[in-house]
CSV table of N, CA and C in Angstrom, one decimal:
chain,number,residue,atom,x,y,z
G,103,UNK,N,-8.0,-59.6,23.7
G,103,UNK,CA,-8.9,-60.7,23.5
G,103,UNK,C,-8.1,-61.9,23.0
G,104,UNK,N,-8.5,-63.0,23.4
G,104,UNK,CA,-7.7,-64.3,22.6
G,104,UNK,C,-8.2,-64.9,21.2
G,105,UNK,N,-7.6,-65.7,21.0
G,105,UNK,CA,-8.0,-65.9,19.6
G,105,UNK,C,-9.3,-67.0,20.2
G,106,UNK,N,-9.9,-67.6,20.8
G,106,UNK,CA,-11.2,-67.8,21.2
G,106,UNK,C,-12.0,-67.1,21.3
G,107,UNK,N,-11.9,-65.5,21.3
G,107,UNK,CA,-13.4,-64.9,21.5
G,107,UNK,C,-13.1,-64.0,20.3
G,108,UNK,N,-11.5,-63.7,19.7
G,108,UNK,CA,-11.9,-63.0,18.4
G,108,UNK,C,-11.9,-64.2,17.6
G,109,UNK,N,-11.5,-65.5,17.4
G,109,UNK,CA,-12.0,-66.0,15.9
G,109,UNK,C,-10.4,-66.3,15.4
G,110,UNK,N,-9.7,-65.2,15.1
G,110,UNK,CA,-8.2,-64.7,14.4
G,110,UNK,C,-7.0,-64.8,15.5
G,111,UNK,N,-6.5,-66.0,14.8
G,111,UNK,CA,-4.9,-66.7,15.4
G,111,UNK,C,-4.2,-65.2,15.0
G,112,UNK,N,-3.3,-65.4,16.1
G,112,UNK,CA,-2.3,-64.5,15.9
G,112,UNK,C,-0.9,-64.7,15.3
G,113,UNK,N,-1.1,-65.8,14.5
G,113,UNK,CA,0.3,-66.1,13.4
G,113,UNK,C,-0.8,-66.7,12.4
G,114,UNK,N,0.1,-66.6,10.6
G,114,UNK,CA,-0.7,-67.0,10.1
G,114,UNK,C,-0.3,-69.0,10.0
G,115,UNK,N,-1.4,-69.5,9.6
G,115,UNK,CA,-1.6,-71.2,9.8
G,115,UNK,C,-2.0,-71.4,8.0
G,116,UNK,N,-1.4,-72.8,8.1
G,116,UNK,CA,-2.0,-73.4,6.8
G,116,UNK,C,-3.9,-73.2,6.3
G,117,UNK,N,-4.2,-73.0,7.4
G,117,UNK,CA,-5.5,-72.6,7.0
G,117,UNK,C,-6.1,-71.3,6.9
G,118,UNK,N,-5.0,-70.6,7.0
G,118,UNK,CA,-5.2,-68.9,6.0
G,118,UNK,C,-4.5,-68.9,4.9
G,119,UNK,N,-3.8,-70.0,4.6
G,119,UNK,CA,-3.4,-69.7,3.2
G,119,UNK,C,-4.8,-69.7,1.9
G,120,UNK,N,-6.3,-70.1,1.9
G,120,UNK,CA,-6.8,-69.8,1.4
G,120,UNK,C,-7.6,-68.5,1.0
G,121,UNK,N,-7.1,-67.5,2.2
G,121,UNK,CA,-7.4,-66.3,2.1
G,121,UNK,C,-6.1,-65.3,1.4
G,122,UNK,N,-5.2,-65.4,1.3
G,122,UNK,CA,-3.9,-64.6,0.9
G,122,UNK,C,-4.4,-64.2,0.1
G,123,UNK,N,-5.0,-64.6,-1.2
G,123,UNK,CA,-5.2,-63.6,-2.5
G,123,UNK,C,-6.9,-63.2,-2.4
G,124,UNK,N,-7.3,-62.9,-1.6
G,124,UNK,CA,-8.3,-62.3,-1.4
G,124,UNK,C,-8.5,-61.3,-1.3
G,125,UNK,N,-9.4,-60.3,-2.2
G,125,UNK,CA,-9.2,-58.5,-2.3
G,125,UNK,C,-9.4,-58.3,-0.9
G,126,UNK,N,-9.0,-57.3,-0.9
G,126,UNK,CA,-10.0,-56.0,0.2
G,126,UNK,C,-9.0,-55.3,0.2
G,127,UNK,N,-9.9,-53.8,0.6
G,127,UNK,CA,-9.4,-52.7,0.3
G,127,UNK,C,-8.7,-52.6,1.7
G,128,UNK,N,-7.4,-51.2,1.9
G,128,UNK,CA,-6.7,-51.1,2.9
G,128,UNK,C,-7.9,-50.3,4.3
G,129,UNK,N,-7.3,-50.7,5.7
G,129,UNK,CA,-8.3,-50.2,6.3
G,129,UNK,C,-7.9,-48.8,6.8
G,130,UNK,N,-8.5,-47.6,6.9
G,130,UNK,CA,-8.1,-46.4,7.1
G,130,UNK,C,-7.5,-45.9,8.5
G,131,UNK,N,-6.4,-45.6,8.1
G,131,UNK,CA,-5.5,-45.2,9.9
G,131,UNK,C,-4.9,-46.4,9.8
G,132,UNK,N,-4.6,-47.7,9.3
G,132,UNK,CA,-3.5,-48.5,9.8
G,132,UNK,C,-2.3,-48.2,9.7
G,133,UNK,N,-1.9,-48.4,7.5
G,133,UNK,CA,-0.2,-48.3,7.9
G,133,UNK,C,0.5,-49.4,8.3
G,134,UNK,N,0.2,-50.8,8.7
G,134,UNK,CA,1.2,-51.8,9.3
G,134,UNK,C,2.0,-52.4,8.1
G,135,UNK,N,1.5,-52.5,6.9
G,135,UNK,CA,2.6,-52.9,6.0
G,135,UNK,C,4.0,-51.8,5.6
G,136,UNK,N,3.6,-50.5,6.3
G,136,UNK,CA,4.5,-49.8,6.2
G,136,UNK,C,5.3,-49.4,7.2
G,137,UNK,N,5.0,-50.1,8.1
G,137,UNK,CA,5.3,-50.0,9.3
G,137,UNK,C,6.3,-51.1,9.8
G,138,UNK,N,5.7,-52.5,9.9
G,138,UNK,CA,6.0,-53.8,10.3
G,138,UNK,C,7.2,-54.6,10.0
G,139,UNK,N,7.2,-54.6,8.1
G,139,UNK,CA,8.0,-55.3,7.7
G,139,UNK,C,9.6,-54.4,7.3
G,140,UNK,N,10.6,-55.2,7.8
G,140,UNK,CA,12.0,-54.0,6.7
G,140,UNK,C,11.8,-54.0,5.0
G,141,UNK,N,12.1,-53.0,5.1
G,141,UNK,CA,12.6,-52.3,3.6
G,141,UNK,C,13.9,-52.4,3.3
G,142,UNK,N,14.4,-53.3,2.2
G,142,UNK,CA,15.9,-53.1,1.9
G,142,UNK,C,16.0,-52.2,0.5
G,143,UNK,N,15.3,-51.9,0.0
G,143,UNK,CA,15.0,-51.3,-1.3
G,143,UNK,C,15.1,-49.8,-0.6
G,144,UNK,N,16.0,-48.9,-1.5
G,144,UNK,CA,16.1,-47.5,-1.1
G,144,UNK,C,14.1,-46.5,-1.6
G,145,UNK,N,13.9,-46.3,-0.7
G,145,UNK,CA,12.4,-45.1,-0.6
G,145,UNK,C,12.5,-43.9,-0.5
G,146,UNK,N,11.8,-42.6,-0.9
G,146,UNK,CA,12.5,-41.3,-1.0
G,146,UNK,C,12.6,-40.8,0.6
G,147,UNK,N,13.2,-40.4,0.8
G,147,UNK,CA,13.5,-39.7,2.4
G,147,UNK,C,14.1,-41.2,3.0
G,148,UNK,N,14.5,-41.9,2.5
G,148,UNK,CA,15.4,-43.5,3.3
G,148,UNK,C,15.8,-43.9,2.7
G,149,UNK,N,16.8,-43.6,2.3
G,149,UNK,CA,17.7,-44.2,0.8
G,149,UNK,C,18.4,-45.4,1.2
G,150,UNK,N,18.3,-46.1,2.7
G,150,UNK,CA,18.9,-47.4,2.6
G,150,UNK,C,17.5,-47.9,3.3
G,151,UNK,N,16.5,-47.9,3.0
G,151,UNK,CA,15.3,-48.7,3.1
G,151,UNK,C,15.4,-48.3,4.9
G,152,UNK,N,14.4,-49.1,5.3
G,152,UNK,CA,13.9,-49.0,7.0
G,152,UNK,C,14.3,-50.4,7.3
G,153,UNK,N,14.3,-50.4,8.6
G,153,UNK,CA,14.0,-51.5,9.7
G,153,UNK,C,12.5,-52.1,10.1
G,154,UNK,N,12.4,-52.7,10.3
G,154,UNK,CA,11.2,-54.0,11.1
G,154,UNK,C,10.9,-52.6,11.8
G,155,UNK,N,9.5,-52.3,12.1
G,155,UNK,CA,8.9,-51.9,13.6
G,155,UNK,C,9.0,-50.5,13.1
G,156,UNK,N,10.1,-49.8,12.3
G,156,UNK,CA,9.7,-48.4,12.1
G,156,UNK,C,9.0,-48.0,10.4
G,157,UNK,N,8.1,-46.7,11.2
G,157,UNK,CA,7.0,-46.4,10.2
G,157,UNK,C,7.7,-45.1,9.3
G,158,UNK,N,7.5,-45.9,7.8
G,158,UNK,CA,7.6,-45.0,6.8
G,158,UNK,C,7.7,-43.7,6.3
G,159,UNK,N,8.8,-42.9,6.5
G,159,UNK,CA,8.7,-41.6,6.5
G,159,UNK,C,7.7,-41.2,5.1
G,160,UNK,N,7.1,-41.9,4.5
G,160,UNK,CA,6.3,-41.7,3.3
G,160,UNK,C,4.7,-41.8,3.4
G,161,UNK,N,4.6,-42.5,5.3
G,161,UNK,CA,3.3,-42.5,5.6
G,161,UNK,C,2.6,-40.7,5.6
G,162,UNK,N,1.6,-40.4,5.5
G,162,UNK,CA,0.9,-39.4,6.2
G,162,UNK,C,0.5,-39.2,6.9
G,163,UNK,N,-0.2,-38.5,7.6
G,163,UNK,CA,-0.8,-38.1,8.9
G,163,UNK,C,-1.8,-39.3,9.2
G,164,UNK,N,-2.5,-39.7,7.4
G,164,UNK,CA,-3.5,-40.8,7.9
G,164,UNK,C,-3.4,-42.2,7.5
G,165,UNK,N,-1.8,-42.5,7.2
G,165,UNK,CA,-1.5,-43.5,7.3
G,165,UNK,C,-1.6,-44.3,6.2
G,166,UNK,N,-1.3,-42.8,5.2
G,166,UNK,CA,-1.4,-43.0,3.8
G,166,UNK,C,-0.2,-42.9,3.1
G,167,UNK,N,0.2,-44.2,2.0
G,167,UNK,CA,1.1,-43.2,1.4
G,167,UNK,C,1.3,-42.4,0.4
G,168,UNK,N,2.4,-41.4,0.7
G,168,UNK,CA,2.6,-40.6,-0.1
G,168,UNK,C,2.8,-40.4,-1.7
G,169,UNK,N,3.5,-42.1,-1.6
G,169,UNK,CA,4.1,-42.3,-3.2
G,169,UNK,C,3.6,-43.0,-3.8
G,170,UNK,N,2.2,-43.7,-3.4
G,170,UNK,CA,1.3,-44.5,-3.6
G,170,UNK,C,1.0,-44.5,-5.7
G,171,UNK,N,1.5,-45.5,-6.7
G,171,UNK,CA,1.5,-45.3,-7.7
G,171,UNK,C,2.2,-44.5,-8.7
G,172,UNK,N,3.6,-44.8,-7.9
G,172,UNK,CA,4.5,-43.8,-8.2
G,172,UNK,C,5.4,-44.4,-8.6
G,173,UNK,N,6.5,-44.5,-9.9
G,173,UNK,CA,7.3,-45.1,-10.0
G,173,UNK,C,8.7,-45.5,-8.9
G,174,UNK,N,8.7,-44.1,-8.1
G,174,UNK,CA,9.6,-44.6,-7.2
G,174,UNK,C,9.2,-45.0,-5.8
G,175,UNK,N,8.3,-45.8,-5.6
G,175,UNK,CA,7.4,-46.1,-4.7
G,175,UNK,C,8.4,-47.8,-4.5
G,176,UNK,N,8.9,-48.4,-4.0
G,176,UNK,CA,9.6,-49.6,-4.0
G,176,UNK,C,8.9,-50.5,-4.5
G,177,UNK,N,9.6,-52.1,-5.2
G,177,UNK,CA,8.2,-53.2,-5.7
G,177,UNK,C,7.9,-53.6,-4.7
G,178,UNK,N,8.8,-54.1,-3.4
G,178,UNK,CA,8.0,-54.7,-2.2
G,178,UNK,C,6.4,-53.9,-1.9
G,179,UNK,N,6.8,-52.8,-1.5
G,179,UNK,CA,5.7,-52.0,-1.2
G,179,UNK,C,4.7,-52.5,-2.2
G,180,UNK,N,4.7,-52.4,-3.6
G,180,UNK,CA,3.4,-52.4,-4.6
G,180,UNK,C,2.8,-54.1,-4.3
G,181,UNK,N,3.8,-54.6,-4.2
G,181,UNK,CA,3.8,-56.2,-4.2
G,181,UNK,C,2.7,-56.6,-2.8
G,182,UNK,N,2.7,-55.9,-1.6
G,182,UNK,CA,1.8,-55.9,-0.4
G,182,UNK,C,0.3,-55.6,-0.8
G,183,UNK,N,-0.6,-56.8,-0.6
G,183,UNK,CA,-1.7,-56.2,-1.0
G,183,UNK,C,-2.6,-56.6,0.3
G,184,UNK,N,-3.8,-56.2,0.7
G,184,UNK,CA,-4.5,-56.1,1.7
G,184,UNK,C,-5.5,-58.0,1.7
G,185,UNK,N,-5.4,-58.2,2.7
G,185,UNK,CA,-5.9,-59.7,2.8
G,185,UNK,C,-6.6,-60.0,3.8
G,186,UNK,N,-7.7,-61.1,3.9
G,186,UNK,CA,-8.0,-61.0,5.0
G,186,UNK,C,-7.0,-62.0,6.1
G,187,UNK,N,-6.6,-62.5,5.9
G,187,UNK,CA,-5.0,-63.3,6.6
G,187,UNK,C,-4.2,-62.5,6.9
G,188,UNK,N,-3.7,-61.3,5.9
G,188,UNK,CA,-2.7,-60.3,7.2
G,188,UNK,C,-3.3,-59.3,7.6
G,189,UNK,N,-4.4,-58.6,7.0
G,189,UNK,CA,-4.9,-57.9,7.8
G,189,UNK,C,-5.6,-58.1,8.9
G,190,UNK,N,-6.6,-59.2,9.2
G,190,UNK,CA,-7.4,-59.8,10.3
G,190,UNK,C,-8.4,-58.4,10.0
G,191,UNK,N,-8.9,-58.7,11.7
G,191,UNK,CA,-9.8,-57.7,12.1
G,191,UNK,C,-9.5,-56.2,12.3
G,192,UNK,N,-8.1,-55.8,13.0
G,192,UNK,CA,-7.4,-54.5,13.3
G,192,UNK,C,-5.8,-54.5,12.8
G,193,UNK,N,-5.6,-53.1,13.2
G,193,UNK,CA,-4.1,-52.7,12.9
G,193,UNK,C,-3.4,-54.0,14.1
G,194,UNK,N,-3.4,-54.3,14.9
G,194,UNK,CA,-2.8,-54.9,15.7
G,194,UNK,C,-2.6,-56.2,15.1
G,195,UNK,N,-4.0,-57.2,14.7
G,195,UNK,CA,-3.2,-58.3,13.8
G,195,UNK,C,-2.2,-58.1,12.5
G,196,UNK,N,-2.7,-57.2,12.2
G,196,UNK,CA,-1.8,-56.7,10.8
G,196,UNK,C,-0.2,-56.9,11.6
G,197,UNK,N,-0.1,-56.1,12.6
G,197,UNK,CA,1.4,-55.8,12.4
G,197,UNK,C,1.7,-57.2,13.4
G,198,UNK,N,1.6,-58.2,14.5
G,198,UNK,CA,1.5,-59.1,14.7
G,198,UNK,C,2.0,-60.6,13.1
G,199,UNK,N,1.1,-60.4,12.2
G,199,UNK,CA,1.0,-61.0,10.9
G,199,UNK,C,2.2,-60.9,10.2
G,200,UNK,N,2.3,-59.5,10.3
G,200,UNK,CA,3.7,-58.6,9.3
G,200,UNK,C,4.9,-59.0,10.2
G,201,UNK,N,5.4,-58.6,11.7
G,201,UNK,CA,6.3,-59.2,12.2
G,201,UNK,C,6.6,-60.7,12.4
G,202,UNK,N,5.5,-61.8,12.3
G,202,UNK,CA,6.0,-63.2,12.0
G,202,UNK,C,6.1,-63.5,10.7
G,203,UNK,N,5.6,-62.8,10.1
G,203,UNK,CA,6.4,-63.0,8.3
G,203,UNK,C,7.7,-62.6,8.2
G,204,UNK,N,7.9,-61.1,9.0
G,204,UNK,CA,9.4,-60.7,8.5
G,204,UNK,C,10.3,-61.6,9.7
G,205,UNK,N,10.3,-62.2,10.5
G,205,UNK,CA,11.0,-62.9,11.3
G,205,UNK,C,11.2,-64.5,10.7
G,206,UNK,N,9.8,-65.0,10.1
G,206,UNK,CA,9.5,-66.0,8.5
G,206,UNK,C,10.7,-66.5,7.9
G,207,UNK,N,11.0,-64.8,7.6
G,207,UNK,CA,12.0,-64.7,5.7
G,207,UNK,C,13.1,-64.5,6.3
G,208,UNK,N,14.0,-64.5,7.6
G,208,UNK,CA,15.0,-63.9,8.1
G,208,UNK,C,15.7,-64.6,7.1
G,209,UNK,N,16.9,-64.2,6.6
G,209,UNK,CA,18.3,-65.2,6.4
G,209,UNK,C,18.5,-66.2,7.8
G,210,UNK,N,18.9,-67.1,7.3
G,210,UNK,CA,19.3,-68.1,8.2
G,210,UNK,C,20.8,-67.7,8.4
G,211,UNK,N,21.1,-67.6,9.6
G,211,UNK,CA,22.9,-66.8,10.3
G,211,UNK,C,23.6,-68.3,10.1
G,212,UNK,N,24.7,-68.5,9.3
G,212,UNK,CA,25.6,-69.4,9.2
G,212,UNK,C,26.5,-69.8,10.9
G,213,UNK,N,26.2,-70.4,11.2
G,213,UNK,CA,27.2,-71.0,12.2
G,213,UNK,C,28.8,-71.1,11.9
């Protein structure tokens, strides 16, 4: 669908910044914040954190995690909270959202 017949750009715009701190709860079966963005913070079973695009050895079957509340759960991880700007309507905006943020924050490569 385009963003004309769903409503929801597929990068976020100055005009979802009034949504970022908006509750909502996570939607069941996604997983894209654990998925989408790199991890440089060491996680149990990834002791040198993950890559962009690969999903969390810490997810579960339902795309839950494991360590959810747990001291050794990373701060990035705790720091991700559900929005309606990165999560949109589906898993597919989410991780669309999540990969132009982490491509966002890249370090800039020195010439």
């Amino acid at each position: 669908m385009t963003e004309a017949k769903t409503g929801i750009s597929a990068y976020p715009t100055s005009a979802d910044s009034y949504e970022l701190n908006s509750a909502m709860d996570c939607r069941p079966g996604c997983g894209a914040c654990c998925t989408a963005p790199s991890i440089s913070s060491p996680i149990p079973g990834m002791p040198h954190g993950k890559p962009a695009g690969m999903r969390c050895v810490q997810l579960d079957d339902d795309a839950r995690c494991r360590i959810f509340g747990r001291p050794e759960r990373p701060t990035v991880c705790a720091s991700l909270r559900p929005s309606p700007a990165m999560c949109g309507d589906s898993r597919a905006h989410a991780m669309r959202w999540l990969a132009f943020m982490e491509q966002a924050t890249q370090p800039s490569t020195p010439r």
